[in-house]
Amino acid sequence: MTREPIRHFLADDDLSSAEQREVLELAIRLKADRFAARPLAGPRSVAIIFDKPTLRTQVSFTAGISELGGYPMLVDGGLAKIGVRESAADVARVLGRQVAAIVWRTYEQSKLEEMAQHAGVPVVNALTDDYHPCQGLADLLTIAEHTGGLAPEGPALAGRSLAYVGDGANNMAHTYLLAGARAGMDVRIGAPEGYQPAAEIVTRAEAIAADSGGTVTLTTDPSDAVEQASAVVTDTWVSMGHEAQAVERETPFLPYQLNAALLGRAAPGAAVLHCLPAYRGKEITADVIDGPQSVVWDEAENRLHAQKAILTWLLR
Ligand code: CP
């Protein structure tokens, strides 16, 4: 008997458009019925490791794994020192003998891939320098909820547009390109020169969009990016790891601040998203993030439902 290969969720495009839709449909079911899936009953353990700060990701994976019947095993990244004390491959070999899945927030995507290659159990990206695919799933779920639901068939959010303004070179911009293209969306990135997305990821997103019916647009004009968009998104101008450049990174992004004037270019009632933590008065103004179009608290909650869905799907 041949066994199905182990699936991982390391980048947004690890899921095909049809698979992404399956996971989102499952997330909607699990949001309506919190304890409908118990793939970790036993309880089986899931290792959760953080090499970078977190609030939402730690809380939502811990609560979600518990709700799936499992034991969320928080492994202290500062003590484990993966890649320093021992290789990601050796850590994977140890963890894979004892846990049902591994969730890891770290710096280099290549280290996460090394973990996945040797773990023998599903590995989930809880954020790397390159992508934040769990946030991507939660955001698609949130956009669906606030723009008329999933498309009746085919790619999950066909016909919807997502405008991201700010640092186009960070992990969230990359995630929106890949996840949005898989969902059949029109994805627009408005970012200054020097902060545009990685060319390799743009090429991947364009190839995906050609298949899904979506589009990919890069611009340096934030108004063009936002024009009549269904969802408008921003993120901190100082991603984890760039703290030393906080001052020099402010000026280039000032025209990209998500404020009432910029939001006024979007479609009426467009949903405003931010993965949080947010810096009011920097990348987004208080009146926008705390205003009637903001869906950021639904978005934060949806981390729970989306991550329960991807874990259930990977462990199926
Ligand atoms: N959005 C997000 O990943 O939040 P944390 O960094 O707090 O986990």
CSV table of C-alpha atoms and ligand atoms in Angstrom, one decimal:
chain,number,residue,atom,x,y,z
A,1,MET,CA,0.0,0.0,0.0
A,2,THR,CA,1.4,3.4,-0.9
A,3,ARG,CA,1.1,6.2,1.7
A,4,GLU,CA,0.1,9.7,0.8
A,5,PRO,CA,3.1,12.1,1.0
A,6,ILE,CA,3.1,14.2,4.1
A,7,ARG,CA,1.9,17.7,3.3
A,8,HIS,CA,3.3,20.9,4.9
A,9,PHE,CA,2.1,24.5,4.9
A,10,LEU,CA,5.4,26.5,4.4
A,11,ALA,CA,4.2,29.1,1.9
A,12,ASP,CA,0.8,30.3,0.7
A,13,ASP,CA,1.1,28.5,-2.7
A,14,ASP,CA,1.7,25.1,-1.1
A,15,LEU,CA,-2.1,24.9,-1.4
A,16,SER,CA,-3.7,24.8,-4.9
A,17,SER,CA,-6.7,27.1,-5.5
A,18,ALA,CA,-9.0,24.1,-4.9
A,19,GLU,CA,-7.2,23.1,-1.7
A,20,GLN,CA,-7.2,26.6,-0.4
A,21,ARG,CA,-10.9,26.7,-0.9
A,22,GLU,CA,-11.3,23.4,0.9
A,23,VAL,CA,-9.4,24.8,3.9
A,24,LEU,CA,-11.4,28.0,3.9
A,25,GLU,CA,-14.7,26.0,3.8
A,26,LEU,CA,-13.5,24.0,6.7
A,27,ALA,CA,-12.6,27.1,8.6
A,28,ILE,CA,-16.1,28.5,8.1
A,29,ARG,CA,-17.5,25.2,9.4
A,30,LEU,CA,-15.2,25.2,12.4
A,31,LYS,CA,-16.1,28.8,13.2
A,32,ALA,CA,-19.8,27.8,13.2
A,33,ASP,CA,-19.2,24.7,15.3
A,34,ARG,CA,-16.0,25.1,17.3
A,35,PHE,CA,-15.6,21.4,18.3
A,36,ALA,CA,-16.7,19.7,15.0
A,37,ALA,CA,-13.2,18.4,14.3
A,38,ARG,CA,-11.0,16.5,16.8
A,39,PRO,CA,-8.0,15.2,14.7
A,40,LEU,CA,-5.7,15.6,17.7
A,41,ALA,CA,-7.9,13.6,20.2
A,42,GLY,CA,-5.8,11.5,22.5
A,43,PRO,CA,-4.5,14.1,23.2
A,44,ARG,CA,-1.7,14.2,20.5
A,45,SER,CA,0.8,16.9,20.9
A,46,VAL,CA,1.7,19.7,18.5
A,47,ALA,CA,5.1,21.5,19.1
A,48,ILE,CA,4.9,25.3,18.8
A,49,ILE,CA,8.2,27.1,18.6
A,50,PHE,CA,8.8,30.8,18.4
A,51,ASP,CA,12.2,32.4,17.6
A,52,LYS,CA,10.5,35.8,17.2
A,53,PRO,CA,8.0,37.7,19.4
A,54,THR,CA,4.3,36.8,19.2
A,55,LEU,CA,1.0,37.3,20.8
A,56,ARG,CA,-1.8,36.3,18.3
A,57,THR,CA,0.0,33.4,16.8
A,58,GLN,CA,0.9,31.8,20.2
A,59,VAL,CA,-2.6,32.3,21.6
A,60,SER,CA,-4.5,31.1,18.5
A,61,PHE,CA,-2.4,28.0,18.0
A,62,THR,CA,-2.6,27.2,21.7
A,63,ALA,CA,-6.3,27.6,21.8
A,64,GLY,CA,-6.9,26.0,18.5
A,65,ILE,CA,-4.8,22.8,19.2
A,66,SER,CA,-6.7,22.4,22.5
A,67,GLU,CA,-10.0,22.8,20.7
A,68,LEU,CA,-8.9,20.1,18.2
A,69,GLY,CA,-8.5,17.7,21.1
A,70,GLY,CA,-4.7,18.0,21.3
A,71,TYR,CA,-2.0,19.3,23.6
A,72,PRO,CA,-0.2,22.5,22.5
A,73,MET,CA,3.4,21.9,23.5
A,74,LEU,CA,5.2,25.3,23.6
A,75,VAL,CA,8.9,24.7,23.0
A,76,ASP,CA,11.0,27.7,24.0
A,77,GLY,CA,12.8,28.8,20.9
A,78,GLY,CA,15.4,30.7,23.1
A,79,LEU,CA,16.3,27.5,24.8
A,80,ALA,CA,16.2,25.2,21.8
A,81,LYS,CA,18.3,27.6,19.7
A,82,ILE,CA,17.5,25.7,16.5
A,83,GLY,CA,20.3,26.0,14.0
A,84,VAL,CA,22.8,27.1,16.7
A,85,ARG,CA,22.7,24.3,19.3
A,86,GLU,CA,21.8,21.7,16.7
A,87,SER,CA,20.5,21.7,13.1
A,88,ALA,CA,16.9,22.1,12.1
A,89,ALA,CA,17.2,18.6,10.6
A,90,ASP,CA,18.2,17.0,14.0
A,91,VAL,CA,15.5,18.9,15.9
A,92,ALA,CA,13.0,17.7,13.2
A,93,ARG,CA,14.1,14.0,13.7
A,94,VAL,CA,13.5,14.4,17.5
A,95,LEU,CA,10.2,16.2,17.4
A,96,GLY,CA,8.8,14.0,14.6
A,97,ARG,CA,9.0,10.9,16.8
A,98,GLN,CA,6.9,12.6,19.5
A,99,VAL,CA,4.4,15.1,18.1
A,100,ALA,CA,1.7,15.0,15.5
A,101,ALA,CA,2.8,18.3,13.9
A,102,ILE,CA,5.3,21.2,14.2
A,103,VAL,CA,4.4,24.9,14.1
A,104,TRP,CA,7.5,27.2,13.9
A,105,ARG,CA,8.0,30.9,13.7
A,106,THR,CA,11.6,31.7,12.6
A,107,TYR,CA,13.8,33.8,10.4
A,108,GLU,CA,15.0,31.9,7.3
A,109,GLN,CA,12.5,30.0,5.1
A,110,SER,CA,15.3,27.5,4.2
A,111,LYS,CA,15.5,26.4,7.9
A,112,LEU,CA,11.7,25.8,7.9
A,113,GLU,CA,12.1,23.8,4.7
A,114,GLU,CA,14.9,21.8,6.4
A,115,MET,CA,12.6,21.1,9.3
A,116,ALA,CA,9.9,19.9,7.0
A,117,GLN,CA,12.2,17.6,5.0
A,118,HIS,CA,13.2,15.7,8.1
A,119,ALA,CA,10.2,15.8,10.5
A,120,GLY,CA,8.0,13.0,9.1
A,121,VAL,CA,5.0,15.0,10.3
A,122,PRO,CA,3.3,18.2,8.9
A,123,VAL,CA,5.2,21.4,9.5
A,124,VAL,CA,3.4,24.8,9.5
A,125,ASN,CA,4.9,28.2,8.9
A,126,ALA,CA,4.0,30.5,11.8
A,127,LEU,CA,5.9,33.4,10.0
A,128,THR,CA,9.3,33.6,8.4
A,129,ASP,CA,11.1,36.5,6.9
A,130,ASP,CA,9.5,35.5,3.6
A,131,TYR,CA,5.9,34.5,4.3
A,132,HIS,CA,3.1,34.5,6.9
A,133,PRO,CA,0.7,32.0,5.3
A,134,CYS,CA,-1.5,31.4,8.4
A,135,GLN,CA,-2.2,35.1,8.5
A,136,GLY,CA,-3.0,34.9,4.8
A,137,LEU,CA,-5.6,32.2,5.3
A,138,ALA,CA,-7.2,34.1,8.2
A,139,ASP,CA,-7.3,37.3,6.0
A,140,LEU,CA,-9.0,35.5,3.1
A,141,LEU,CA,-11.6,34.2,5.5
A,142,THR,CA,-12.1,37.7,6.9
A,143,ILE,CA,-12.4,39.2,3.4
A,144,ALA,CA,-14.9,36.5,2.5
A,145,GLU,CA,-17.0,37.3,5.5
A,146,HIS,CA,-17.1,41.0,4.8
A,147,THR,CA,-17.5,41.0,1.0
A,148,GLY,CA,-20.2,38.5,0.3
A,149,GLY,CA,-18.8,35.1,1.2
A,150,LEU,CA,-16.8,32.6,-0.9
A,151,ALA,CA,-17.3,32.6,-4.6
A,152,PRO,CA,-20.0,30.1,-5.6
A,153,GLU,CA,-17.3,27.9,-7.3
A,154,GLY,CA,-13.7,27.9,-8.4
A,155,PRO,CA,-11.0,30.1,-6.7
A,156,ALA,CA,-12.3,31.2,-3.3
A,157,LEU,CA,-12.4,35.0,-3.8
A,158,ALA,CA,-12.7,35.4,-7.5
A,159,GLY,CA,-14.0,38.9,-8.4
A,160,ARG,CA,-12.7,40.5,-5.2
A,161,SER,CA,-9.7,42.9,-5.1
A,162,LEU,CA,-7.1,43.3,-2.4
A,163,ALA,CA,-4.9,46.4,-2.1
A,164,TYR,CA,-1.9,46.3,0.1
A,165,VAL,CA,-0.1,49.6,0.8
A,166,GLY,CA,3.3,50.0,2.6
A,167,ASP,CA,6.3,47.8,2.7
A,168,GLY,CA,6.0,45.7,-0.4
A,169,ALA,CA,9.1,43.7,0.4
A,170,ASN,CA,7.9,42.2,3.6
A,171,ASN,CA,6.5,38.8,4.4
A,172,MET,CA,2.9,40.0,4.4
A,173,ALA,CA,3.1,41.5,1.0
A,174,HIS,CA,4.5,38.2,-0.3
A,175,THR,CA,1.8,36.3,1.4
A,176,TYR,CA,-0.9,38.5,-0.2
A,177,LEU,CA,0.6,38.1,-3.6
A,178,LEU,CA,0.6,34.3,-3.4
A,179,ALA,CA,-2.6,33.7,-1.3
A,180,GLY,CA,-4.6,36.4,-3.1
A,181,ALA,CA,-3.5,35.1,-6.6
A,182,ARG,CA,-4.5,31.5,-5.5
A,183,ALA,CA,-7.9,32.8,-4.4
A,184,GLY,CA,-8.4,34.4,-7.9
A,185,MET,CA,-8.3,38.0,-6.5
A,186,ASP,CA,-7.0,41.1,-8.1
A,187,VAL,CA,-4.0,41.8,-5.9
A,188,ARG,CA,-2.4,45.2,-6.0
A,189,ILE,CA,0.7,46.2,-4.1
A,190,GLY,CA,1.4,49.9,-3.6
A,191,ALA,CA,4.9,50.4,-2.3
A,192,PRO,CA,7.8,52.8,-2.7
A,193,GLU,CA,10.8,52.2,-5.0
A,194,GLY,CA,13.2,50.0,-3.1
A,195,TYR,CA,10.5,48.3,-1.1
A,196,GLN,CA,8.8,46.4,-3.9
A,197,PRO,CA,8.2,42.6,-3.5
A,198,ALA,CA,10.9,40.1,-4.4
A,199,ALA,CA,10.9,39.5,-8.2
A,200,GLU,CA,10.8,35.7,-7.8
A,201,ILE,CA,7.6,35.9,-5.7
A,202,VAL,CA,6.0,38.3,-8.2
A,203,THR,CA,6.8,35.9,-11.0
A,204,ARG,CA,5.2,33.0,-9.0
A,205,ALA,CA,2.1,35.1,-8.2
A,206,GLU,CA,1.7,36.1,-11.9
A,207,ALA,CA,1.8,32.5,-13.0
A,208,ILE,CA,-0.7,31.5,-10.3
A,209,ALA,CA,-3.0,34.4,-11.3
A,210,ALA,CA,-2.9,33.4,-15.0
A,211,ASP,CA,-4.3,30.0,-13.9
A,212,SER,CA,-6.8,31.3,-11.2
A,213,GLY,CA,-8.2,34.2,-13.2
A,214,GLY,CA,-6.7,36.8,-10.8
A,215,THR,CA,-4.4,39.6,-11.5
A,216,VAL,CA,-1.2,41.0,-10.0
A,217,THR,CA,-0.4,44.8,-10.1
A,218,LEU,CA,2.6,46.5,-8.7
A,219,THR,CA,2.6,50.3,-8.4
A,220,THR,CA,4.4,53.1,-6.5
A,221,ASP,CA,1.1,55.1,-6.4
A,222,PRO,CA,-0.9,54.2,-3.3
A,223,SER,CA,-4.1,55.8,-4.7
A,224,ASP,CA,-3.9,53.7,-7.9
A,225,ALA,CA,-3.4,50.6,-5.7
A,226,VAL,CA,-6.5,51.3,-3.6
A,227,GLU,CA,-8.8,52.5,-6.3
A,228,GLN,CA,-12.2,50.7,-5.9
A,229,ALA,CA,-10.6,47.9,-3.9
A,230,SER,CA,-12.8,45.5,-1.9
A,231,ALA,CA,-10.2,45.2,0.8
A,232,VAL,CA,-7.5,47.5,1.9
A,233,VAL,CA,-4.6,46.2,3.9
A,234,THR,CA,-1.4,47.6,5.5
A,235,ASP,CA,1.2,46.3,7.9
A,236,THR,CA,3.9,47.8,10.1
A,237,TRP,CA,6.7,49.7,8.3
A,238,VAL,CA,9.2,48.1,10.6
A,239,SER,CA,8.9,44.3,10.3
A,240,MET,CA,10.6,42.0,12.9
A,241,GLY,CA,14.3,42.1,12.2
A,242,HIS,CA,14.3,45.7,10.9
A,243,GLU,CA,14.0,47.5,14.2
A,244,ALA,CA,17.5,49.1,13.8
A,245,GLN,CA,16.2,50.9,10.7
A,246,ALA,CA,13.0,52.2,12.3
A,247,VAL,CA,13.8,55.9,11.7
A,248,GLU,CA,15.2,55.6,8.1
A,249,ARG,CA,12.2,53.5,7.1
A,250,GLU,CA,9.6,56.1,8.1
A,251,THR,CA,10.0,58.8,5.4
A,252,PRO,CA,9.6,56.6,2.3
A,253,PHE,CA,6.4,55.1,3.6
A,254,LEU,CA,4.6,58.4,4.7
A,255,PRO,CA,2.6,58.7,1.4
A,256,TYR,CA,1.4,55.1,1.9
A,257,GLN,CA,-0.2,55.7,5.3
A,258,LEU,CA,-3.7,54.1,5.4
A,259,ASN,CA,-5.8,57.2,6.4
A,260,ALA,CA,-9.3,58.4,5.6
A,261,ALA,CA,-8.3,60.1,2.4
A,262,LEU,CA,-6.6,57.0,1.0
A,263,LEU,CA,-9.4,54.7,2.2
A,264,GLY,CA,-11.8,57.1,0.4
A,265,ARG,CA,-10.4,55.8,-2.9
A,266,ALA,CA,-11.5,52.3,-2.2
A,267,ALA,CA,-14.9,50.7,-2.9
A,268,PRO,CA,-17.7,52.0,-0.6
A,269,GLY,CA,-17.6,50.0,2.6
A,270,ALA,CA,-14.2,48.3,1.7
A,271,ALA,CA,-12.9,46.1,4.5
A,272,VAL,CA,-9.8,47.4,6.3
A,273,LEU,CA,-7.4,44.7,7.5
A,274,HIS,CA,-4.1,44.8,9.5
A,275,CYS,CA,-2.5,41.7,10.8
A,276,LEU,CA,-1.5,43.5,14.1
A,277,PRO,CA,0.3,44.7,16.1
A,278,ALA,CA,-0.6,48.1,14.6
A,279,TYR,CA,1.1,51.5,15.1
A,280,ARG,CA,-1.6,54.2,15.0
A,281,GLY,CA,-0.3,57.4,13.4
A,282,LYS,CA,2.3,55.5,11.4
A,283,GLU,CA,1.1,52.9,8.8
A,284,ILE,CA,-2.6,53.4,9.8
A,285,THR,CA,-4.5,56.2,11.5
A,286,ALA,CA,-6.6,55.7,14.6
A,287,ASP,CA,-9.8,56.8,12.8
A,288,VAL,CA,-9.3,54.1,10.2
A,289,ILE,CA,-8.3,51.2,12.4
A,290,ASP,CA,-10.9,52.0,15.0
A,291,GLY,CA,-13.5,53.1,12.4
A,292,PRO,CA,-16.5,51.4,11.0
A,293,GLN,CA,-14.7,49.8,8.0
A,294,SER,CA,-12.1,48.1,10.2
A,295,VAL,CA,-12.4,44.3,10.5
A,296,VAL,CA,-9.1,43.8,12.4
A,297,TRP,CA,-10.7,42.1,15.4
A,298,ASP,CA,-12.5,39.6,13.3
A,299,GLU,CA,-9.2,39.1,11.4
A,300,ALA,CA,-7.4,38.4,14.7
A,301,GLU,CA,-10.1,35.9,15.8
A,302,ASN,CA,-10.0,34.2,12.4
A,303,ARG,CA,-6.4,33.2,13.0
A,304,LEU,CA,-7.9,30.6,15.3
A,305,HIS,CA,-10.4,29.2,12.9
A,306,ALA,CA,-8.0,29.3,9.9
A,307,GLN,CA,-5.2,27.5,11.8
A,308,LYS,CA,-7.6,24.8,13.1
A,309,ALA,CA,-8.7,24.3,9.5
A,310,ILE,CA,-5.2,23.9,8.1
A,311,LEU,CA,-4.1,21.6,10.9
A,312,THR,CA,-7.2,19.4,10.4
A,313,TRP,CA,-6.6,19.4,6.7
A,314,LEU,CA,-2.9,18.5,7.0
A,315,LEU,CA,-3.7,15.7,9.5
A,316,ARG,CA,-6.6,14.3,7.5
B,1,CP,N1,-0.2,38.9,13.3
B,1,CP,C1,0.6,38.2,14.0
B,1,CP,O1,1.2,37.2,13.6
B,1,CP,O2,0.6,38.5,15.4
B,1,CP,P1,1.8,38.1,16.4
B,1,CP,O3,3.1,38.5,15.8
B,1,CP,O4,1.4,38.8,17.7
B,1,CP,O5,1.8,36.6,16.5
